[in-house]
mmCIF file of C-alpha atoms in Angstrom:
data_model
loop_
_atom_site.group_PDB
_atom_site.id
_atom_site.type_symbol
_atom_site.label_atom_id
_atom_site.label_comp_id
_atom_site.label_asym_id
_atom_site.label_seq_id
_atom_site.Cartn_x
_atom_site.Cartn_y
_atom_site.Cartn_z
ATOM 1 C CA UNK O 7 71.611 163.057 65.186
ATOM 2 C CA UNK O 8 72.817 164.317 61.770
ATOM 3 C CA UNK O 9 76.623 165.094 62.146
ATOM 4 C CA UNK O 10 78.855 166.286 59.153
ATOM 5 C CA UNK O 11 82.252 165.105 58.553
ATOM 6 C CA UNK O 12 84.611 168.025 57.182
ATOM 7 C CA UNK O 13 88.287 167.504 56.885
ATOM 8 C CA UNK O 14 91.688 168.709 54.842
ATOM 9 C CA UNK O 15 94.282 166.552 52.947
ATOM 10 C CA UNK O 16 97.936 168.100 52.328
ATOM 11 C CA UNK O 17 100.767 165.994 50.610
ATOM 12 C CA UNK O 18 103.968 166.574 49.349
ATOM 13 C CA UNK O 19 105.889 163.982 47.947
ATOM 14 C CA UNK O 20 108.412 162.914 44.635
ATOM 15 C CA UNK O 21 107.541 160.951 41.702
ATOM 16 C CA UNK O 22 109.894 158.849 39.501
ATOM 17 C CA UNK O 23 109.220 157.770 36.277
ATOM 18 C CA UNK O 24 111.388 155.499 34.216
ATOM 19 C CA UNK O 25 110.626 154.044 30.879
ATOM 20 C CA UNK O 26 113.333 151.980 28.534
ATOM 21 C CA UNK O 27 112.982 151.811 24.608
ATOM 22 C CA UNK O 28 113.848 148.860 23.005
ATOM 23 C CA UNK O 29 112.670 150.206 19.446
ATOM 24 C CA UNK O 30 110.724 152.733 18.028
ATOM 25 C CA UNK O 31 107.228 150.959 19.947
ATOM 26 C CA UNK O 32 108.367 148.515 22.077
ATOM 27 C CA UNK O 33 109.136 150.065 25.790
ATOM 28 C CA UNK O 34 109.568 148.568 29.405
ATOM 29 C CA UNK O 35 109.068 151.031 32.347
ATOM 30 C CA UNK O 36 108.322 151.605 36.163
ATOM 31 C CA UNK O 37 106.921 154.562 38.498
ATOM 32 C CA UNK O 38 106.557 154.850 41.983
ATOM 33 C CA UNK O 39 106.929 158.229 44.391
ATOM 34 C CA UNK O 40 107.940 158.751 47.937
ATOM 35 C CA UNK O 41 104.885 160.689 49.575
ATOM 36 C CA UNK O 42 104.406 163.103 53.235
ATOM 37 C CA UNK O 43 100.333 163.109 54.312
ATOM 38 C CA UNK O 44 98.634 165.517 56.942
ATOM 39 C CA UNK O 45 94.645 164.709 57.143
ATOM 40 C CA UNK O 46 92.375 165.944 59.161
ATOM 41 C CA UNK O 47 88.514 165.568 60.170
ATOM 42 C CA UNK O 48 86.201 167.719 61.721
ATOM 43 C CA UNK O 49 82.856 166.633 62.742
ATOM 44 C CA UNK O 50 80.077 169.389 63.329
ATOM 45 C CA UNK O 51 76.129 169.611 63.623
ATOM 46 C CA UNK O 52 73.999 169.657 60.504
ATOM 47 C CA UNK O 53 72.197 172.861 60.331
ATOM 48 C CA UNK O 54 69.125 171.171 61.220
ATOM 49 C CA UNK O 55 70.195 170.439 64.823
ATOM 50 C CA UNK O 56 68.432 172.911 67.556
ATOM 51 C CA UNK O 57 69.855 172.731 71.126
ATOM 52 C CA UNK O 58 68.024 174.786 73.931
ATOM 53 C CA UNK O 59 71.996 175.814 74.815
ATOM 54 C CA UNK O 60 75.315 175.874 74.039
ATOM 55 C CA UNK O 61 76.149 174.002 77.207
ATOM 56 C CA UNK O 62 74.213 171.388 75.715
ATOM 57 C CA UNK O 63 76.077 171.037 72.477
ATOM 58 C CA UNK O 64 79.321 170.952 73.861
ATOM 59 C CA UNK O 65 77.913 167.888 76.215
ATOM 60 C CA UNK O 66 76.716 166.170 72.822
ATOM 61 C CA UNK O 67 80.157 166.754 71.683
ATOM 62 C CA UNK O 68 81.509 165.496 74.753
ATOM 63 C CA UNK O 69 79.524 162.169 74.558
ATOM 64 C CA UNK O 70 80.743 161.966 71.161
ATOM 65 C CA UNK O 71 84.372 161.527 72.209
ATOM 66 C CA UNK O 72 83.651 159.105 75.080
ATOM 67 C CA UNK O 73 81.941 156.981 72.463
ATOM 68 C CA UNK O 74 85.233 157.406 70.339
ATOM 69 C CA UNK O 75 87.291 156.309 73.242
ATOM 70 C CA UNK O 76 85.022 153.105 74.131
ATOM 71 C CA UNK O 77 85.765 152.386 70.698
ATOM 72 C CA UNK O 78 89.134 152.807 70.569
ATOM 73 C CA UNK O 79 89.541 155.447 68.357
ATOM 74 C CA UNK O 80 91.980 158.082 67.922
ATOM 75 C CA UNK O 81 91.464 161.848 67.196
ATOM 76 C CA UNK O 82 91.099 161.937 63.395
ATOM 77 C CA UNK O 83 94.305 163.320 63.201
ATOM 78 C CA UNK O 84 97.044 161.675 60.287
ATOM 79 C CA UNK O 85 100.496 162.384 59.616
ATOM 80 C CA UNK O 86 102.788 159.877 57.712
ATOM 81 C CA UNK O 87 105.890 159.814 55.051
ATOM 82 C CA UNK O 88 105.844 156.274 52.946
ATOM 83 C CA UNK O 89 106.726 154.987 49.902
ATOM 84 C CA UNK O 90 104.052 154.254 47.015
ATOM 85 C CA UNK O 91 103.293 150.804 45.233
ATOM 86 C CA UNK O 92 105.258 150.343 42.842
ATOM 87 C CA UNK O 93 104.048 149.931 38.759
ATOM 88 C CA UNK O 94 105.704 147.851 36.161
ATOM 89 C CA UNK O 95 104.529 148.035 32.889
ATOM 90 C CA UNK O 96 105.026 146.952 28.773
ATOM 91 C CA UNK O 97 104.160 149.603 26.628
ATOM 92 C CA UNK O 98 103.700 149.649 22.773
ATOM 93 C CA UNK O 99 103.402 153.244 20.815
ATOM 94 C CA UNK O 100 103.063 153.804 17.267
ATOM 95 C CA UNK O 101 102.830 156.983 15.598
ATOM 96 C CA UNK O 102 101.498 158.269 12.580
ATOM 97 C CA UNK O 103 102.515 161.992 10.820
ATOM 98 C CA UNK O 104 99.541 163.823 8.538
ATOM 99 C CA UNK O 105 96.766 161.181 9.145
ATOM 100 C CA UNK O 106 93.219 162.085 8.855
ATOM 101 C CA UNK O 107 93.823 165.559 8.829
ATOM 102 C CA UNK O 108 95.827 165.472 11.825
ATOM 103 C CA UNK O 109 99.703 166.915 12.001
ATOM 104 C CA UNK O 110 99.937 163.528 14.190
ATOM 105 C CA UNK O 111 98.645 160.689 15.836
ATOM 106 C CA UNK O 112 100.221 158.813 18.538
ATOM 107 C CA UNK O 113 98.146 155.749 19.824
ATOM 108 C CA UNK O 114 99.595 153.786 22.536
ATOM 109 C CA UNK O 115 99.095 150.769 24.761
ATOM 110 C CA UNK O 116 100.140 150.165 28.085
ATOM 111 C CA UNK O 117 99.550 146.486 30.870
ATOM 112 C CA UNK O 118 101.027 146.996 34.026
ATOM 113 C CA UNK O 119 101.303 145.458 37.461
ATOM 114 C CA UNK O 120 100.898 147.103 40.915
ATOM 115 C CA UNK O 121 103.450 145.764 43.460
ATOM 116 C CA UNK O 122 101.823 147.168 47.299
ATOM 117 C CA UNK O 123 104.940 147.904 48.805
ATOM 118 C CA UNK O 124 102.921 151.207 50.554
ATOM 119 C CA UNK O 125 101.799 150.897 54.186
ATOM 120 C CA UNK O 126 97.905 150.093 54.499
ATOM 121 C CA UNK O 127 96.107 152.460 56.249
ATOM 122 C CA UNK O 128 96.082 152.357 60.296
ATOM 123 C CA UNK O 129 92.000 151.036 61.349
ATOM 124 C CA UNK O 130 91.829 152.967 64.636
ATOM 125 C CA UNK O 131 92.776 156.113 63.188
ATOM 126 C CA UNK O 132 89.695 157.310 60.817
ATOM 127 C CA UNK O 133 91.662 160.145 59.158
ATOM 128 C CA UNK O 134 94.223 157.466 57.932
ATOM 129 C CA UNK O 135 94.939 157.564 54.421
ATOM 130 C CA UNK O 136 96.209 154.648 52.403
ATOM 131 C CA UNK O 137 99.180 155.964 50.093
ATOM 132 C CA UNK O 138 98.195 152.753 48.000
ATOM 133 C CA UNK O 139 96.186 150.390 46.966
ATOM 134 C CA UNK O 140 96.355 148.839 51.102
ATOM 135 C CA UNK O 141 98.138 145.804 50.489
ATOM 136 C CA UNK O 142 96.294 144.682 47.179
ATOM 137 C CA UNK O 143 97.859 143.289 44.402
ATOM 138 C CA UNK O 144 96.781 145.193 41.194
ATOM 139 C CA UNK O 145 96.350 144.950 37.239
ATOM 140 C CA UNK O 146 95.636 147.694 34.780
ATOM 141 C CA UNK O 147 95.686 148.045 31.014
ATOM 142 C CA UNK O 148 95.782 151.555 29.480
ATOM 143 C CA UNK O 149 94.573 153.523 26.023
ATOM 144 C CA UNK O 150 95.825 156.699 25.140
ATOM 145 C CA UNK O 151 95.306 158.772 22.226
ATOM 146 C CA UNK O 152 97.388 162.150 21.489
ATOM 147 C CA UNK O 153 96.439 163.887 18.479
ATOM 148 C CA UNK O 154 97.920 166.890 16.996
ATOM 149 C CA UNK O 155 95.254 169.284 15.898
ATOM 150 C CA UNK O 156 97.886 172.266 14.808
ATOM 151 C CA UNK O 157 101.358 172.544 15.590
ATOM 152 C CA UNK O 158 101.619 172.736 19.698
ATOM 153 C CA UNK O 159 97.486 172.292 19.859
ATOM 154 C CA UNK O 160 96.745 168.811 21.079
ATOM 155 C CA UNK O 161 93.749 167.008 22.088
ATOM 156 C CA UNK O 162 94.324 163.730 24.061
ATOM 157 C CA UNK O 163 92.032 160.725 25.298
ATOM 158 C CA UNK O 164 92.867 158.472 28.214
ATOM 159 C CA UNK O 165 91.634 155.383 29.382
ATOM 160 C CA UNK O 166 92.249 153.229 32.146
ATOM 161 C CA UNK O 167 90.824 149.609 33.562
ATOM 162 C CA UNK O 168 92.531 148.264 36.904
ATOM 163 C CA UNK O 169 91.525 145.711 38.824
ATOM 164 C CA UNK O 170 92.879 144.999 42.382
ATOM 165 C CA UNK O 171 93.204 141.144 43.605
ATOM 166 C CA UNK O 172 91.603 139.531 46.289
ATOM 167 C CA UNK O 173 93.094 140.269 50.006
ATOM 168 C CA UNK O 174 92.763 139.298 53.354
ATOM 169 C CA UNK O 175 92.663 142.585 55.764
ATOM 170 C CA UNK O 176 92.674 142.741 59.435
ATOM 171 C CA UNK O 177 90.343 145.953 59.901
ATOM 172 C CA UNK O 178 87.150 147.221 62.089
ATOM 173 C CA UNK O 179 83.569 146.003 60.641
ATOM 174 C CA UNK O 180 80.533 147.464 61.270
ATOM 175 C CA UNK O 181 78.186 145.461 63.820
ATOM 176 C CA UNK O 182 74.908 147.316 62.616
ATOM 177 C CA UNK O 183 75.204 151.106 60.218
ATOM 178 C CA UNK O 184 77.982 152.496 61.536
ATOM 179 C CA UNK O 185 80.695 153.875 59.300
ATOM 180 C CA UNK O 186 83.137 150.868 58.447
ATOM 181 C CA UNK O 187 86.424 153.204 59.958
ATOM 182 C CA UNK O 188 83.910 153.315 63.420
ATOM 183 C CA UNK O 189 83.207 149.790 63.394
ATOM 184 C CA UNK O 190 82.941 147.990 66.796
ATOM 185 C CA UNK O 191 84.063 145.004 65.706
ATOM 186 C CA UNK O 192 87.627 144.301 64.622
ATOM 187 C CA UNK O 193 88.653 141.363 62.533
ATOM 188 C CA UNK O 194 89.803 139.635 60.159
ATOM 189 C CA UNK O 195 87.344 139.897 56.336
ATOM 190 C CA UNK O 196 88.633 138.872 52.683
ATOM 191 C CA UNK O 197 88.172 141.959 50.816
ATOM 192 C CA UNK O 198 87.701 141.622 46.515
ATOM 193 C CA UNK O 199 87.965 145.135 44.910
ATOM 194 C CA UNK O 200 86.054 146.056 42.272
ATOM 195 C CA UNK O 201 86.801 146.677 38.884
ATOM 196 C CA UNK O 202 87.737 151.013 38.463
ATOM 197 C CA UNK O 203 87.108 152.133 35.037
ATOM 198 C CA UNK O 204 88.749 155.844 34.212
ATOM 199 C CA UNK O 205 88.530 158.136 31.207
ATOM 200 C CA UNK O 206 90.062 161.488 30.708
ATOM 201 C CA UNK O 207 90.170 164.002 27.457
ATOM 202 C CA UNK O 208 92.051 166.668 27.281
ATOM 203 C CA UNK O 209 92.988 169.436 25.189
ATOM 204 C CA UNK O 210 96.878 170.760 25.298
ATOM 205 C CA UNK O 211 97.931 174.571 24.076
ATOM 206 C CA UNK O 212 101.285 174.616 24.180
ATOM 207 C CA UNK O 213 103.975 177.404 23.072
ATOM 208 C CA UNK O 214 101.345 179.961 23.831
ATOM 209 C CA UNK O 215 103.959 182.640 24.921
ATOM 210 C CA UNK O 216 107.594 181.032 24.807
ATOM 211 C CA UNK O 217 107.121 177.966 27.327
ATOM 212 C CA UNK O 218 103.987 179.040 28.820
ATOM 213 C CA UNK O 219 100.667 176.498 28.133
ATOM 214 C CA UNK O 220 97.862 175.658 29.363
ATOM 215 C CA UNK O 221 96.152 172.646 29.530
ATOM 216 C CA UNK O 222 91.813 171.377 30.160
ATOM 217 C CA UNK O 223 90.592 167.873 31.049
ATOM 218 C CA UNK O 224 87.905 166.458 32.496
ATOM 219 C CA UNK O 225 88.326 163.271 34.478
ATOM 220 C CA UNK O 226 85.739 160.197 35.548
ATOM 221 C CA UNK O 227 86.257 157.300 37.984
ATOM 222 C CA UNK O 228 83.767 154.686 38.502
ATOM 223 C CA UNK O 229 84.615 152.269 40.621
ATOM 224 C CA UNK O 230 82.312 148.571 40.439
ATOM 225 C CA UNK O 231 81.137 147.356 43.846
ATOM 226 C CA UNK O 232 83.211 145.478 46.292
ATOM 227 C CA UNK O 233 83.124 141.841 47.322
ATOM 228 C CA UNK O 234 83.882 141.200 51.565
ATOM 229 C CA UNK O 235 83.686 137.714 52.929
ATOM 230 C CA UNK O 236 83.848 137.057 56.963
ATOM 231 C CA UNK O 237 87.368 135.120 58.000
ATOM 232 C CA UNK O 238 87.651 135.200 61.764
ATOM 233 C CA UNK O 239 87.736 132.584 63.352
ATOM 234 C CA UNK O 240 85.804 133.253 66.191
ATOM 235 C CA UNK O 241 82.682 134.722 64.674
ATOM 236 C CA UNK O 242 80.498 135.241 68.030
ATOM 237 C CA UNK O 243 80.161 139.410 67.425
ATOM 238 C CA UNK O 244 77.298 139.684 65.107
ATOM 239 C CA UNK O 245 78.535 142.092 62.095
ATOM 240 C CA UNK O 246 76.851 143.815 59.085
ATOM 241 C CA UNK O 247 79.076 143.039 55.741
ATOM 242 C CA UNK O 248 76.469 144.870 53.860
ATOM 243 C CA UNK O 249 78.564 147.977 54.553
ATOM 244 C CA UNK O 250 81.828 146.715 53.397
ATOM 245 C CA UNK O 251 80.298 145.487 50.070
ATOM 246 C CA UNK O 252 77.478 145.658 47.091
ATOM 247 C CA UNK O 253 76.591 149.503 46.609
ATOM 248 C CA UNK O 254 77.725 150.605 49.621
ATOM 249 C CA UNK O 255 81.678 150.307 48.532
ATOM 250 C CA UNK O 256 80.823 151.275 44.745
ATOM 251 C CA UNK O 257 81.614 155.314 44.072
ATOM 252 C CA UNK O 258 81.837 157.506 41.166
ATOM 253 C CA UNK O 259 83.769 160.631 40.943
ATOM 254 C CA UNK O 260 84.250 163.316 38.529
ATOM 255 C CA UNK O 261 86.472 166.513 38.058
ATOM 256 C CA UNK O 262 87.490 169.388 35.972
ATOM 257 C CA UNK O 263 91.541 170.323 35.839
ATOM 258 C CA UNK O 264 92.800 173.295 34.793
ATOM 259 C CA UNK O 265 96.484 173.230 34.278
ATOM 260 C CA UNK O 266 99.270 176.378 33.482
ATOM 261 C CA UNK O 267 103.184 175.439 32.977
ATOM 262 C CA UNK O 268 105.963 176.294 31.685
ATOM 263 C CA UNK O 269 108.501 174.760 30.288
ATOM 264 C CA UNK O 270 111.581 175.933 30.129
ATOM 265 C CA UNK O 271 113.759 174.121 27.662
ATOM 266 C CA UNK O 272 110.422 174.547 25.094
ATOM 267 C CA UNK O 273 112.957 176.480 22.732
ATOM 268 C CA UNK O 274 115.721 175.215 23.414
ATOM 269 C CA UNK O 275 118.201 173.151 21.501
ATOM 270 C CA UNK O 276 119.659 171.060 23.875
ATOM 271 C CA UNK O 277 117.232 170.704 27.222
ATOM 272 C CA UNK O 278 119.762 170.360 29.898
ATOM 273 C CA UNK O 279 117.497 169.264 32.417
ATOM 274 C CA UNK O 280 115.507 172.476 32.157
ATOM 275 C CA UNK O 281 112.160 171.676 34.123
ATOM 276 C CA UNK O 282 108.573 172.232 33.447
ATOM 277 C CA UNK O 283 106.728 174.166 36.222
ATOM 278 C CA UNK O 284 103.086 173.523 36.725
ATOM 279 C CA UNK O 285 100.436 174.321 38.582
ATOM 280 C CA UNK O 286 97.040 172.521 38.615
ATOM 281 C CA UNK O 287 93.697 173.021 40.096
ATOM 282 C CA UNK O 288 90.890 170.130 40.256
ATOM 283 C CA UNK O 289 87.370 170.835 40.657
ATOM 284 C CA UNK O 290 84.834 168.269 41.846
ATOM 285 C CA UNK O 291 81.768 167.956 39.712
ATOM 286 C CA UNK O 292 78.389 166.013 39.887
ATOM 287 C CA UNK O 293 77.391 165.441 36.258
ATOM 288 C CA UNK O 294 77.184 161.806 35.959
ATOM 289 C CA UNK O 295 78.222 159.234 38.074
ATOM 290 C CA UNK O 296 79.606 161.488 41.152
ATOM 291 C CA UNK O 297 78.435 159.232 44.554
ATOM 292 C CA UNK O 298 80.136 158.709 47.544
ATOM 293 C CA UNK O 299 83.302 160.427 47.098
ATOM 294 C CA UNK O 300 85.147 163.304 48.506
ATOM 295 C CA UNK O 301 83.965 166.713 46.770
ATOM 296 C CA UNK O 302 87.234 168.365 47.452
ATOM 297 C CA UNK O 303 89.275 170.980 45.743
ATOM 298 C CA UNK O 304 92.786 170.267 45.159
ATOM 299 C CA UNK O 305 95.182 172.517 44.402
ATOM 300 C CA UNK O 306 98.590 171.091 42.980
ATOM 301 C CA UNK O 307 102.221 172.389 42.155
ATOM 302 C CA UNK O 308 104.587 170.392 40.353
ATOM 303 C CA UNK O 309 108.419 170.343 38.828
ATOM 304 C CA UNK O 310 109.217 168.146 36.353
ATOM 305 C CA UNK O 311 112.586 166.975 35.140
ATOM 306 C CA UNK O 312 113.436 164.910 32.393
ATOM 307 C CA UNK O 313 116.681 162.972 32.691
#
């Protein structure tokens, strides 16, 4: 029976960012955030379904959640406050003033490491949400691009290739084609992430009345297929891998953002901790590569402070 699977994701949360100059290019830094998640699913009928009553459908529902409690899982319900990985990074950044027609160009080059201090995400809850990257190890290597078009008009170009190491997980694995968060079988499976490949471009306006500006950019995430490998010891429960792994656990996603802030020490001589004030909207899109992924608008408001 076709079900779908609607649900809601709310965070708040703060973000610190700290980067050290040693020079004009050279640059050490390291960012991680403190983070508060509510998640929810709700599970109803495809349109397609007919019942000859309502009685009916609630019994159907009813069945549903005894199968959920043979299995041994909770109400997709998900509330949690943790702290993020944590990145460390080397940056280098050169710029260059009234090149190729350009007020400026800055070009800059960050490597990083992701240190999985967050919590990994709970396997009999399915509405659990992994703050991070659940307990992998991580590498990424950055390219970014800002170029000044006219004084306060900017278009930027982002790049980003990370690749999380090889981990041992103790989680639930699918015996036949269930879901892999339903999975009647629970042990333990050597998980190796694919590679995730992100671009962004952008285009800034800023100083479009006072601190007021606006800012455009479209986003895309493709993430290369998984590799999962059986470790438990006692391996008498048959189990299908094939949904942990190859094109199953590859996905694509792509979105527009639309961005309005303000800053408020834009004019000012001295900034004096001023902030910026933001407020963001993303917009799921299926142009290209969009496949298995939430479709979900997000709607974001943010205050920035520069120390």
């Amino acid at each position: 029976v076709p079900f779908k699977r609607d649900g809601r994701l709310d965070a708040e949360g703060v973000a610190f960012y700290y980067e050290h100059y040693f020079n004009d290019c050279w640059s050490l830094g390291t960012s991680f955030f403190f983070m508060h998640v509510n998640a929810r699913q709700e599970f109803c009928l495809d349109a397609s379904c007919s019942f000859p009553s309502i009685g009916t459908r609630q019994d159907f529902f009813k069945l549903k959640e005894e199968l959920h409690d043979v299995l041994g899982v909770t109400p997709p319900l998900f509330s949690r406050t943790a702290f993020s990985d944590i990145d460390l990074f080397a940056c280098y950044t050169k710029r260059w003033d009234y090149l190729c027609k350009f007020r400026s160009i800055t070009a800059r080059t960050k490597c990083g490491i992701i240190i999985p201090t967050a919590p990994a995400f709970c396997i009999d809850n399915p509405a659990s949400v992994a703050i991070g990257g659940n307990k992998h190890f991580g590498v990424y290597f950055d390219l970014m691009g800002d170029f000044e078009v006219k004084e306060d008009w900017y278009f930027s170009l982002w790049g980003r290739a990370i690749k999380r190491l090889p981990h041992d997980e103790y989680r639930r694995i699918p015996a036949k084609l269930e879901p892999s968060r339903y999975g009647a079988v629970q042990g333990l499976i050597s998980i190796n992430p694919g590679w995730t490949f992100m671009v962004s471009p952008s285009v800034t306006f800023e100083g479009l009345r006072e601190g007021l500006g606006a800012r455009a950019a479209f986003t895309f995430v493709k993430h290369r297929a998984d590799e999962a490998c059986d470790r438990r010891k006692d391996k008498t429960a048959a189990i299908n891998l094939d949904q942990l792994r190859g094109n199953r656990s590859s996905w694509g996603q792509e979105y527009v953002s639309l961005t309005a802030f303000y800053d408020f020490a834009k004019f000012q001589e001295c900034r004096s901790y001023l902030p910026t004030l933001s407020l963001s909207w993303d917009i799921p899109v299926q142009w290209k590569v969009s496949e298995r992924s939430s479709k979900t608008n997000s709607v974001s408001l943010m205050v920035e402070v520069d120390f």
